[in-house]
GROMACS .gro file of C-alpha atoms in nm:
model
  509
    1MET     CA    1   0.009   0.007   0.009
    2ARG     CA    2   0.110   0.360  -0.081
    3SER     CA    3   0.013   0.668   0.086
    4ARG     CA    4   0.158   1.030   0.021
    5GLY     CA    5   0.077   1.368   0.127
    6LEU     CA    6   0.081   1.640  -0.125
    7VAL     CA    7   0.082   2.033  -0.046
    8VAL     CA    8  -0.164   2.198  -0.290
    9LEU     CA    9  -0.175   2.536  -0.438
   10ALA     CA   10  -0.355   2.846  -0.344
   11GLY     CA   11  -0.401   2.736  -0.015
   12VAL     CA   12  -0.607   2.403  -0.095
   13LEU     CA   13  -0.577   2.133   0.198
   14ALA     CA   14  -0.345   1.843   0.202
   15VAL     CA   15  -0.491   1.563  -0.012
   16VAL     CA   16  -0.428   1.208   0.172
   17LEU     CA   17  -0.415   0.950  -0.077
   18VAL     CA   18  -0.509   0.617   0.033
   19ALA     CA   19  -0.602   0.253  -0.085
   20GLY     CA   20  -0.321   0.185  -0.294
   21LEU     CA   21  -0.377   0.479  -0.565
   22THR     CA   22  -0.096   0.693  -0.670
   23ALA     CA   23  -0.189   1.084  -0.684
   24GLY     CA   24  -0.226   1.064  -1.064
   25ARG     CA   25  -0.471   0.804  -1.099
   26LEU     CA   26  -0.674   0.916  -0.799
   27LEU     CA   27  -0.724   1.248  -0.932
   28ARG     CA   28  -0.776   1.118  -1.303
   29ARG     CA   29  -1.074   0.897  -1.181
   30SER     CA   30  -1.215   1.205  -0.981
   31ARG     CA   31  -1.435   1.461  -1.176
   32ASN     CA   32  -1.450   1.698  -0.875
   33ALA     CA   33  -1.060   1.741  -0.856
   34THR     CA   34  -0.997   2.134  -0.904
   35ALA     CA   35  -0.726   2.274  -1.118
   36ALA     CA   36  -0.517   2.368  -0.805
   37GLU     CA   37  -0.533   1.988  -0.686
   38VAL     CA   38  -0.432   1.852  -1.036
   39ALA     CA   39  -0.121   2.115  -1.024
   40ALA     CA   40  -0.046   2.013  -0.689
   41ALA     CA   41  -0.044   1.674  -0.751
   42TYR     CA   42   0.178   1.717  -1.080
   43PHE     CA   43   0.419   1.934  -0.921
   44GLY     CA   44   0.459   1.662  -0.633
   45ALA     CA   45   0.527   1.379  -0.849
   46TRP     CA   46   0.784   1.599  -1.032
   47ARG     CA   47   0.969   1.637  -0.717
   48ASP     CA   48   0.970   1.290  -0.663
   49GLY     CA   49   1.076   1.188  -1.013
   50ASP     CA   50   0.747   0.971  -1.050
   51LEU     CA   51   0.724   1.035  -1.403
   52GLU     CA   52   0.433   0.764  -1.458
   53ASP     CA   53   0.201   0.944  -1.184
   54MET     CA   54   0.290   1.290  -1.388
   55ARG     CA   55   0.189   1.110  -1.701
   56GLU     CA   56  -0.142   0.993  -1.550
   57LEU     CA   57  -0.232   1.376  -1.507
   58VAL     CA   58  -0.155   1.475  -1.858
   59ALA     CA   59  -0.420   1.496  -2.115
   60GLY     CA   60  -0.318   1.296  -2.427
   61PRO     CA   61   0.049   1.258  -2.349
   62PRO     CA   62   0.297   1.182  -2.597
   63ALA     CA   63   0.431   0.836  -2.614
   64ASP     CA   64   0.794   0.934  -2.523
   65PHE     CA   65   0.650   1.176  -2.229
   66ALA     CA   66   0.909   0.999  -2.004
   67ALA     CA   67   1.184   0.978  -2.226
   68GLN     CA   68   1.184   1.343  -2.317
   69HIS     CA   69   1.205   1.431  -1.906
   70ARG     CA   70   1.492   1.179  -1.898
   71ALA     CA   71   1.680   1.283  -2.192
   72LEU     CA   72   1.714   1.635  -2.033
   73SER     CA   73   1.860   1.474  -1.710
   74ARG     CA   74   2.088   1.247  -1.874
   75GLY     CA   75   2.221   1.468  -2.105
   76LEU     CA   76   2.271   1.766  -1.823
   77ARG     CA   77   2.398   1.507  -1.588
   78VAL     CA   78   2.124   1.639  -1.349
   79ASN     CA   79   2.178   1.571  -0.940
   80GLY     CA   80   1.867   1.709  -0.825
   81ILE     CA   81   1.561   1.913  -0.884
   82ALA     CA   82   1.368   2.189  -0.700
   83LEU     CA   83   1.018   2.333  -0.806
   84GLU     CA   84   0.874   2.646  -0.674
   85PRO     CA   85   0.500   2.671  -0.809
   86ARG     CA   86   0.280   2.954  -0.775
   87PRO     CA   87  -0.092   2.987  -0.737
   88VAL     CA   88  -0.307   2.842  -1.030
   89VAL     CA   89  -0.487   3.125  -1.220
   90ALA     CA   90  -0.792   3.076  -1.408
   91SER     CA   91  -0.766   3.206  -1.757
   92GLY     CA   92  -1.108   3.101  -1.869
   93ARG     CA   93  -1.373   2.877  -1.754
   94ASP     CA   94  -1.203   2.553  -1.836
   95ALA     CA   95  -0.837   2.696  -1.861
   96ALA     CA   96  -0.598   2.794  -1.599
   97THR     CA   97  -0.211   2.827  -1.561
   98ALA     CA   98   0.037   2.795  -1.314
   99GLU     CA   99   0.373   2.983  -1.335
  100PHE     CA  100   0.657   2.810  -1.157
  101THR     CA  101   1.056   2.803  -1.114
  102VAL     CA  102   1.241   2.532  -1.177
  103THR     CA  103   1.588   2.465  -1.050
  104ARG     CA  104   1.839   2.200  -1.149
  105SER     CA  105   2.175   2.087  -0.993
  106LEU     CA  106   2.420   1.984  -1.290
  107ALA     CA  107   2.691   1.786  -1.186
  108ASP     CA  108   3.024   1.997  -1.138
  109HIS     CA  109   2.862   2.307  -1.307
  110GLY     CA  110   2.611   2.442  -1.024
  111ASP     CA  111   2.260   2.528  -1.073
  112TRP     CA  112   2.038   2.595  -1.352
  113SER     CA  113   1.722   2.792  -1.289
  114PHE     CA  114   1.444   2.944  -1.509
  115ARG     CA  115   1.084   3.014  -1.524
  116SER     CA  116   0.794   2.843  -1.691
  117VAL     CA  117   0.418   2.782  -1.716
  118LEU     CA  118   0.212   2.465  -1.652
  119ARG     CA  119  -0.111   2.485  -1.848
  120LEU     CA  120  -0.432   2.310  -1.750
  121GLY     CA  121  -0.775   2.261  -1.889
  122ARG     CA  122  -1.101   2.091  -1.845
  123VAL     CA  123  -1.067   1.776  -2.087
  124GLY     CA  124  -1.386   1.531  -2.090
  125GLY     CA  125  -1.542   1.701  -1.779
  126ARG     CA  126  -1.191   1.630  -1.566
  127TRP     CA  127  -0.887   1.907  -1.495
  128ARG     CA  128  -0.580   1.798  -1.685
  129VAL     CA  129  -0.234   1.904  -1.759
  130LEU     CA  130  -0.188   2.024  -2.093
  131TRP     CA  131   0.172   1.920  -2.163
  132SER     CA  132   0.383   2.020  -2.450
  133PRO     CA  133   0.766   2.032  -2.493
  134SER     CA  134   0.762   2.393  -2.371
  135THR     CA  135   0.632   2.281  -2.043
  136LEU     CA  136   0.982   2.118  -2.006
  137TYR     CA  137   1.172   2.450  -2.143
  138PRO     CA  138   0.992   2.751  -2.264
  139GLY     CA  139   1.001   2.801  -2.623
  140LEU     CA  140   1.103   2.445  -2.686
  141LYS     CA  141   0.916   2.311  -2.993
  142GLY     CA  142   0.992   1.938  -3.061
  143LYS     CA  143   1.237   1.684  -2.906
  144GLY     CA  144   1.530   1.864  -2.754
  145ALA     CA  145   1.850   1.712  -2.760
  146TRP     CA  146   2.059   1.844  -2.439
  147SER     CA  147   2.420   1.820  -2.357
  148LEU     CA  148   2.678   1.990  -2.175
  149GLY     CA  149   2.972   2.141  -2.397
  150GLN     CA  150   3.282   2.355  -2.343
  151VAL     CA  151   3.252   2.723  -2.504
  152ARG     CA  152   3.456   3.045  -2.564
  153VAL     CA  153   3.280   3.337  -2.470
  154ALA     CA  154   3.400   3.699  -2.556
  155ALA     CA  155   3.514   3.906  -2.260
  156ALA     CA  156   3.346   4.218  -2.387
  157ARG     CA  157   3.044   4.298  -2.639
  158PRO     CA  158   3.065   4.603  -2.868
  159ALA     CA  159   2.744   4.789  -2.851
  160ALA     CA  160   2.594   5.079  -3.022
  161ARG     CA  161   2.634   5.436  -2.869
  162ASP     CA  162   2.305   5.398  -2.705
  163GLY     CA  163   2.392   5.054  -2.556
  164GLY     CA  164   2.169   4.863  -2.825
  165ALA     CA  165   2.293   4.573  -2.974
  166LEU     CA  166   2.508   4.574  -3.311
  167PRO     CA  167   2.459   4.264  -3.530
  168GLU     CA  168   2.767   4.015  -3.485
  169ASP     CA  169   2.762   3.927  -3.811
  170GLY     CA  170   2.722   4.085  -4.164
  171LEU     CA  171   2.935   4.422  -4.264
  172LEU     CA  172   3.002   4.505  -3.928
  173ALA     CA  173   3.155   4.193  -3.826
  174PRO     CA  174   3.543   4.257  -3.891
  175TYR     CA  175   3.515   4.591  -3.725
  176LEU     CA  176   3.364   4.461  -3.404
  177ALA     CA  177   3.619   4.185  -3.390
  178GLU     CA  178   3.901   4.431  -3.432
  179ILE     CA  179   3.746   4.646  -3.153
  180ILE     CA  180   3.745   4.337  -2.929
  181ALA     CA  181   4.122   4.238  -3.052
  182ASN     CA  182   4.244   4.593  -2.950
  183LEU     CA  183   4.101   4.618  -2.619
  184ASP     CA  184   4.333   4.584  -2.301
  185GLU     CA  185   4.155   4.259  -2.202
  186ASP     CA  186   4.156   3.890  -2.263
  187ALA     CA  187   3.941   3.862  -2.579
  188ASP     CA  188   3.747   3.560  -2.441
  189GLN     CA  189   3.655   3.329  -2.170
  190THR     CA  190   3.623   2.948  -2.140
  191GLY     CA  191   3.323   2.785  -1.985
  192TRP     CA  192   3.050   2.541  -1.987
  193ALA     CA  193   2.710   2.563  -2.143
  194VAL     CA  194   2.381   2.396  -2.172
  195GLU     CA  195   2.318   2.317  -2.531
  196LEU     CA  196   2.033   2.248  -2.693
  197ARG     CA  197   1.934   2.151  -3.035
  198ASP     CA  198   1.542   2.166  -3.123
  199GLY     CA  199   1.474   1.956  -3.408
  200ASN     CA  200   1.622   2.102  -3.720
  201ARG     CA  201   1.699   2.439  -3.563
  202PRO     CA  202   2.048   2.560  -3.503
  203LEU     CA  203   2.224   2.446  -3.154
  204ARG     CA  204   2.147   2.709  -2.899
  205LEU     CA  205   2.348   2.793  -2.600
  206VAL     CA  206   2.088   2.813  -2.320
  207LYS     CA  207   2.313   2.873  -2.007
  208VAL     CA  208   2.675   2.961  -1.946
  209PHE     CA  209   2.863   2.849  -1.637
  210GLY     CA  210   3.196   2.941  -1.515
  211VAL     CA  211   3.255   3.272  -1.692
  212LYS     CA  212   3.229   3.655  -1.602
  213LYS     CA  213   2.971   3.851  -1.720
  214THR     CA  214   3.036   4.005  -2.072
  215ARG     CA  215   3.120   4.356  -2.043
  216THR     CA  216   2.933   4.579  -2.277
  217VAL     CA  217   3.188   4.830  -2.435
  218ARG     CA  218   2.967   5.137  -2.621
  219THR     CA  219   3.133   5.259  -2.952
  220THR     CA  220   3.020   5.546  -3.117
  221LEU     CA  221   2.794   5.379  -3.386
  222ASP     CA  222   2.453   5.495  -3.438
  223ARG     CA  223   2.202   5.195  -3.517
  224SER     CA  224   1.984   5.386  -3.752
  225LEU     CA  225   2.258   5.551  -3.941
  226GLN     CA  226   2.424   5.207  -3.964
  227ALA     CA  227   2.117   5.035  -4.091
  228ALA     CA  228   2.073   5.320  -4.332
  229ALA     CA  229   2.441   5.291  -4.458
  230GLU     CA  230   2.409   4.919  -4.497
  231LYS     CA  231   2.069   4.959  -4.681
  232ALA     CA  232   2.230   5.178  -4.959
  233VAL     CA  233   2.537   4.989  -4.968
  234ALA     CA  234   2.306   4.674  -5.045
  235ALA     CA  235   2.166   4.839  -5.348
  236ALA     CA  236   2.518   4.948  -5.489
  237SER     CA  237   2.587   4.807  -5.860
  238GLY     CA  238   2.949   4.705  -5.706
  239GLN     CA  239   3.144   4.659  -5.403
  240ALA     CA  240   3.069   4.969  -5.200
  241ALA     CA  241   3.175   5.147  -4.879
  242ILE     CA  242   3.015   5.422  -4.685
  243VAL     CA  243   3.123   5.567  -4.373
  244ALA     CA  244   2.951   5.832  -4.178
  245VAL     CA  245   3.141   6.070  -3.894
  246ARG     CA  246   3.022   6.348  -3.661
  247PRO     CA  247   3.200   6.665  -3.755
  248SER     CA  248   3.194   6.805  -3.411
  249SER     CA  249   3.338   6.517  -3.242
  250GLY     CA  250   3.526   6.298  -3.496
  251GLU     CA  251   3.294   5.994  -3.361
  252ILE     CA  252   3.244   5.750  -3.633
  253LEU     CA  253   2.864   5.694  -3.664
  254ALA     CA  254   2.850   5.415  -3.939
  255VAL     CA  255   3.057   5.192  -4.127
  256ALA     CA  256   2.896   4.974  -4.409
  257ASP     CA  257   3.191   4.794  -4.595
  258GLU     CA  258   3.156   4.556  -4.882
  259LEU     CA  259   3.525   4.593  -4.993
  260GLY     CA  260   3.627   4.313  -4.754
  261GLY     CA  261   3.811   4.302  -4.434
  262LEU     CA  262   3.865   4.635  -4.295
  263GLY     CA  263   3.841   4.797  -4.620
  264ALA     CA  264   3.689   5.151  -4.565
  265PHE     CA  265   3.946   5.216  -4.323
  266THR     CA  266   4.262   5.028  -4.449
  267GLY     CA  267   4.213   5.044  -4.828
  268LEU     CA  268   4.389   5.322  -5.020
  269TYR     CA  269   4.245   5.449  -5.320
  270PRO     CA  270   4.307   5.744  -5.560
  271PRO     CA  271   4.035   6.010  -5.417
  272GLY     CA  272   4.020   6.155  -5.758
  273SER     CA  273   3.817   6.496  -5.773
  274THR     CA  274   3.704   6.489  -5.415
  275PHE     CA  275   4.060   6.576  -5.331
  276LYS     CA  276   4.007   6.930  -5.506
  277VAL     CA  277   3.829   7.012  -5.173
  278VAL     CA  278   4.197   6.991  -5.040
  279THR     CA  279   4.328   7.191  -5.333
  280ALA     CA  280   4.074   7.456  -5.286
  281GLY     CA  281   4.151   7.452  -4.914
  282ALA     CA  282   4.528   7.531  -5.019
  283LEU     CA  283   4.406   7.845  -5.259
  284VAL     CA  284   4.163   7.981  -4.980
  285ALA     CA  285   4.440   7.950  -4.710
  286ASP     CA  286   4.663   8.157  -4.980
  287GLY     CA  287   4.420   8.439  -4.992
  288ALA     CA  288   4.164   8.332  -5.243
  289GLY     CA  289   3.785   8.298  -5.216
  290ALA     CA  290   3.464   8.140  -5.363
  291GLY     CA  291   3.450   8.402  -5.576
  292THR     CA  292   3.798   8.461  -5.686
  293GLY     CA  293   3.811   8.448  -6.073
  294ALA     CA  294   3.925   8.134  -6.243
  295ASP     CA  295   3.965   7.966  -6.605
  296CYS     CA  296   3.818   7.658  -6.700
  297PRO     CA  297   3.917   7.575  -7.037
  298ALA     CA  298   3.857   7.196  -7.196
  299SER     CA  299   4.218   7.143  -7.175
  300VAL     CA  300   4.535   7.316  -7.057
  301VAL     CA  301   4.927   7.226  -7.067
  302THR     CA  302   5.090   7.320  -6.741
  303ALA     CA  303   5.439   7.163  -6.626
  304GLN     CA  304   5.454   7.003  -6.967
  305ARG     CA  305   5.139   6.778  -6.851
  306THR     CA  306   4.813   6.822  -7.065
  307ILE     CA  307   4.513   6.807  -6.838
  308ARG     CA  308   4.162   6.760  -6.975
  309ASN     CA  309   3.827   6.787  -6.814
  310ASP     CA  310   3.566   6.485  -6.824
  311ASP     CA  311   3.398   6.497  -7.163
  312ASP     CA  312   3.615   6.805  -7.243
  313HIS     CA  313   3.360   7.041  -7.110
  314ALA     CA  314   3.464   7.391  -7.056
  315LEU     CA  315   3.364   7.720  -6.872
  316GLY     CA  316   3.551   7.964  -6.993
  317ARG     CA  317   3.598   8.230  -6.734
  318THR     CA  318   3.429   8.163  -6.419
  319THR     CA  319   3.503   8.148  -6.035
  320LEU     CA  320   3.661   7.917  -5.798
  321ARG     CA  321   3.290   7.825  -5.667
  322GLY     CA  322   3.178   7.740  -6.022
  323ALA     CA  323   3.517   7.551  -6.107
  324LEU     CA  324   3.450   7.328  -5.815
  325ALA     CA  325   3.081   7.302  -5.879
  326ALA     CA  326   3.167   7.167  -6.265
  327SER     CA  327   3.472   6.980  -6.112
  328CYS     CA  328   3.717   7.133  -6.361
  329ASN     CA  329   4.030   6.966  -6.357
  330THR     CA  330   4.207   7.234  -6.563
  331THR     CA  331   4.142   7.488  -6.324
  332PHE     CA  332   4.268   7.325  -6.015
  333ALA     CA  333   4.594   7.153  -6.191
  334ARG     CA  334   4.686   7.468  -6.330
  335LEU     CA  335   4.648   7.684  -6.024
  336ALA     CA  336   4.848   7.422  -5.817
  337VAL     CA  337   5.136   7.450  -6.078
  338GLU     CA  338   5.110   7.820  -6.122
  339ARG     CA  339   4.999   7.975  -5.796
  340LEU     CA  340   5.033   7.721  -5.488
  341GLY     CA  341   5.343   7.510  -5.543
  342ALA     CA  342   5.420   7.156  -5.402
  343ALA     CA  343   5.459   7.287  -5.052
  344LYS     CA  344   5.148   7.486  -4.995
  345LEU     CA  345   4.945   7.189  -5.134
  346ALA     CA  346   5.134   6.934  -4.951
  347ALA     CA  347   5.033   7.136  -4.618
  348SER     CA  348   4.681   7.165  -4.715
  349ALA     CA  349   4.690   6.788  -4.728
  350ARG     CA  350   4.825   6.736  -4.354
  351ARG     CA  351   4.575   6.998  -4.242
  352PHE     CA  352   4.318   6.765  -4.387
  353GLY     CA  353   4.471   6.452  -4.224
  354PHE     CA  354   4.694   6.282  -4.492
  355GLY     CA  355   4.989   6.136  -4.331
  356ALA     CA  356   4.825   6.154  -3.971
  357PRO     CA  357   4.748   5.849  -3.776
  358ILE     CA  358   4.365   5.776  -3.772
  359ALA     CA  359   4.067   5.582  -3.617
  360PRO     CA  360   4.193   5.499  -3.265
  361GLY     CA  361   4.030   5.173  -3.159
  362VAL     CA  362   4.037   5.003  -3.510
  363GLY     CA  363   4.347   5.001  -3.723
  364ALA     CA  364   4.335   5.197  -4.019
  365ALA     CA  365   4.589   5.318  -4.289
  366ARG     CA  366   4.734   5.663  -4.347
  367GLY     CA  367   4.626   5.868  -4.647
  368GLY     CA  368   4.916   5.924  -4.868
  369PHE     CA  369   5.018   6.261  -5.019
  370PRO     CA  370   5.389   6.194  -5.146
  371ASP     CA  371   5.605   6.500  -5.239
  372PRO     CA  372   5.533   6.592  -5.587
  373ARG     CA  373   5.877   6.510  -5.767
  374SER     CA  374   5.799   6.750  -6.070
  375GLY     CA  375   5.567   6.989  -6.205
  376ALA     CA  376   5.340   6.718  -6.389
  377GLU     CA  377   5.314   6.518  -6.057
  378LEU     CA  378   5.206   6.828  -5.887
  379ALA     CA  379   4.941   6.903  -6.150
  380GLU     CA  380   4.796   6.534  -6.120
  381ALA     CA  381   4.800   6.538  -5.732
  382ALA     CA  382   4.601   6.842  -5.725
  383ILE     CA  383   4.306   6.666  -5.892
  384GLY     CA  384   4.341   6.365  -5.680
  385GLN     CA  385   4.541   6.142  -5.908
  386GLY     CA  386   4.922   6.017  -5.943
  387ARG     CA  387   5.031   5.894  -5.630
  388VAL     CA  388   4.753   6.035  -5.393
  389GLN     CA  389   4.605   5.780  -5.171
  390ALA     CA  390   4.308   5.798  -4.943
  391SER     CA  391   4.043   5.542  -4.737
  392PRO     CA  392   3.686   5.635  -4.717
  393LEU     CA  393   3.739   5.692  -4.359
  394LEU     CA  394   3.989   5.948  -4.446
  395MET     CA  395   3.778   6.125  -4.724
  396ALA     CA  396   3.466   6.133  -4.457
  397THR     CA  397   3.711   6.314  -4.228
  398VAL     CA  398   3.791   6.580  -4.497
  399ALA     CA  399   3.410   6.657  -4.544
  400ALA     CA  400   3.359   6.672  -4.162
  401ALA     CA  401   3.669   6.926  -4.122
  402VAL     CA  402   3.467   7.142  -4.410
  403ALA     CA  403   3.176   7.102  -4.195
  404ASP     CA  404   3.316   7.191  -3.851
  405GLY     CA  405   3.617   7.399  -3.924
  406SER     CA  406   3.841   7.202  -3.769
  407ARG     CA  407   4.015   6.843  -3.853
  408ARG     CA  408   3.924   6.589  -3.551
  409ALA     CA  409   4.105   6.234  -3.556
  410PRO     CA  410   3.818   5.984  -3.605
  411ARG     CA  411   3.732   5.716  -3.324
  412ILE     CA  412   3.503   5.426  -3.290
  413LEU     CA  413   3.530   5.409  -2.928
  414PRO     CA  414   3.491   5.663  -2.641
  415GLU     CA  415   3.779   5.879  -2.568
  416LYS     CA  416   3.853   5.740  -2.214
  417LEU     CA  417   3.910   5.379  -2.386
  418ILE     CA  418   4.119   5.508  -2.667
  419GLY     CA  419   4.444   5.537  -2.479
  420GLU     CA  420   4.761   5.715  -2.575
  421GLY     CA  421   4.724   5.912  -2.914
  422GLY     CA  422   4.328   5.904  -2.857
  423GLY     CA  423   4.311   6.256  -2.736
  424GLU     CA  424   4.456   6.461  -3.029
  425ARG     CA  425   4.315   6.808  -3.034
  426PRO     CA  426   4.103   6.949  -3.312
  427ARG     CA  427   4.312   7.146  -3.563
  428PRO     CA  428   4.147   7.463  -3.736
  429VAL     CA  429   4.124   7.436  -4.111
  430PRO     CA  430   4.130   7.811  -4.236
  431GLY     CA  431   3.878   7.915  -4.512
  432THR     CA  432   3.608   7.675  -4.446
  433PRO     CA  433   3.316   7.925  -4.506
  434ALA     CA  434   3.422   7.955  -4.837
  435LEU     CA  435   3.476   7.584  -4.885
  436ARG     CA  436   3.119   7.521  -4.755
  437ALA     CA  437   2.984   7.776  -5.036
  438MET     CA  438   3.194   7.589  -5.272
  439MET     CA  439   3.077   7.220  -5.209
  440ARG     CA  440   2.694   7.330  -5.155
  441ALA     CA  441   2.742   7.482  -5.520
  442VAL     CA  442   2.803   7.118  -5.633
  443VAL     CA  443   2.497   7.006  -5.502
  444ILE     CA  444   2.274   7.311  -5.653
  445GLU     CA  445   2.420   7.369  -5.963
  446GLY     CA  446   2.714   7.122  -6.036
  447THR     CA  447   2.800   6.783  -6.103
  448ALA     CA  448   2.578   6.644  -5.828
  449ALA     CA  449   2.267   6.875  -5.922
  450SER     CA  450   2.085   6.565  -6.070
  451ALA     CA  451   2.168   6.297  -5.804
  452GLY     CA  452   1.873   6.342  -5.589
  453LEU     CA  453   2.030   6.463  -5.287
  454PRO     CA  454   1.795   6.586  -5.006
  455ASP     CA  455   1.795   6.959  -4.881
  456ALA     CA  456   2.104   7.111  -4.716
  457VAL     CA  457   2.362   6.881  -4.854
  458ALA     CA  458   2.702   7.001  -4.942
  459GLY     CA  459   2.932   6.775  -5.130
  460LYS     CA  460   3.181   6.683  -5.394
  461THR     CA  461   3.199   6.409  -5.672
  462GLY     CA  462   3.468   6.230  -5.767
  463THR     CA  463   3.577   5.991  -6.068
  464ALA     CA  464   3.914   5.818  -5.986
  465GLU     CA  465   4.097   5.691  -6.273
  466PHE     CA  466   4.332   5.348  -6.206
  467GLY     CA  467   4.483   5.091  -6.439
  468GLY     CA  468   4.152   4.902  -6.495
  469GLY     CA  469   3.890   5.162  -6.487
  470SER     CA  470   3.756   5.437  -6.247
  471HIS     CA  471   3.631   5.450  -5.900
  472ALA     CA  472   3.319   5.645  -5.797
  473TRP     CA  473   3.325   5.891  -5.513
  474PHE     CA  474   3.114   6.131  -5.310
  475ILE     CA  475   3.193   6.306  -4.996
  476GLY     CA  476   2.997   6.544  -4.805
  477TYR     CA  477   2.784   6.645  -4.492
  478ARG     CA  478   2.433   6.710  -4.379
  479ALA     CA  479   2.276   6.789  -4.036
  480GLY     CA  480   2.568   6.711  -3.804
  481VAL     CA  481   2.660   6.395  -4.018
  482ALA     CA  482   2.962   6.390  -4.250
  483PHE     CA  483   3.029   6.094  -4.489
  484ALA     CA  484   3.229   5.934  -4.776
  485VAL     CA  485   3.042   5.723  -5.052
  486PHE     CA  486   3.286   5.477  -5.273
  487VAL     CA  487   3.220   5.226  -5.494
  488SER     CA  488   3.520   5.021  -5.613
  489ALA     CA  489   3.550   5.028  -5.990
  490GLY     CA  490   3.218   5.207  -5.995
  491GLY     CA  491   3.260   5.439  -6.282
  492SER     CA  492   3.119   5.777  -6.265
  493GLY     CA  493   3.111   5.956  -5.919
  494PRO     CA  494   2.820   6.170  -6.033
  495LYS     CA  495   2.630   5.918  -6.176
  496VAL     CA  496   2.701   5.632  -5.942
  497ALA     CA  497   2.824   5.739  -5.593
  498ALA     CA  498   2.622   6.058  -5.557
  499PRO     CA  499   2.275   5.881  -5.631
  500LEU     CA  500   2.419   5.603  -5.342
  501ALA     CA  501   2.477   5.902  -5.120
  502ALA     CA  502   2.118   6.025  -5.171
  503ARG     CA  503   1.995   5.686  -5.084
  504PHE     CA  504   2.208   5.676  -4.764
  505LEU     CA  505   2.071   6.007  -4.644
  506LYS     CA  506   1.680   5.947  -4.744
  507ALA     CA  507   1.704   5.614  -4.556
  508ALA     CA  508   1.876   5.808  -4.229
  509GLY     CA  509   1.577   6.052  -4.232
   0.00000   0.00000   0.00000
């Protein structure tokens, strides 16, 4: 003869079981058992490990009901189980629920606790447990395969500037991995995990033991701008990259990169006509203004080097503003040779960050402005060709310097995490009001006028020739965001990169 005392929920008196019947069989035969009594009997049998008694209380239990429970216990080497039921709550005339916390002691790994729900319903006039795999573990859909496995867990997790999660795969993955690698701490930890394979779904790590809590490291990345940049890059016709920075601080707000690796930071390419912003900066620092007169013939010979405009267009007599808007190669090449000289153009390049270390927190390549070895090289350098090289990140900071009036080293981490070299002071760039007027003219009446850019954008297109074709560029700024758009071997800056910038800015709102 067996007897058992069960403490039932919601203050129900103990039920004494006699006459050789288990709790499940007694309550299964009774039409008067309440939902609370059935729940109490189920939890009591579960505490005792009486899977057959539990099964008696379930409406239509699966044939492998006991096997599913045993699979969890064996797979995780469970030593003991504790249940903390809560009162039964009616969810309808013939339905009720009872929340509970279950704690399992796992051999050598400590306790694993979680909350779940026991669902009950009136079936054939009697209250029964409405069991499903989710009763065993929340969200479980099928027959779970449980195991304990050794895992490596990152000691730090990069997050957006607001603390929100960033995607761990996709276009940002190489940059997030680089941030973790550069932090002054162990990159990962070793621990044990409760592993669950639910049918054909990927393996899940349900609980990790033996590791410290992952530290959240906030980056400067803005989730909405990052999403907008990735959406725009996905629509590009070739391998593209978009980098956005905050002019007032140098914070990197977004980087969407299909170039491979850290291409938007480490890849160096001829900047083409976007470099004319630097050349215009040298002219303004030398005393010129946006309205200073200038010639824009279809071609010009300077320092024994013939320079031509795209499609041989010509403006005749114009201004620096008009020449930048129309991207006159002839104007800027000739003025660099006949007015500026190599030293003044090199000084302007340094003011805009060429040759300076950049991007604390993530590795990046310095832009290159080698000293021109001849007048012909100087003419080519003035229009961003020859040996001049820049990354999309560097060119985004060129636009940022114009927008703010000072050049700031870009950063993807808070200043306190950057360490030595990360606190570089802003360096004023002279003549930026004139440069803003010139870059605004590019969008209003110049090479980017038909790109569909939203209001208040200022920028500069670039088509940079290389041995196999042309790279497409557009740099600019709007509403506190400066950016560079680059399409490798994309062809025309006005036709390819500028419309891509418009797509990015419209998605950003």
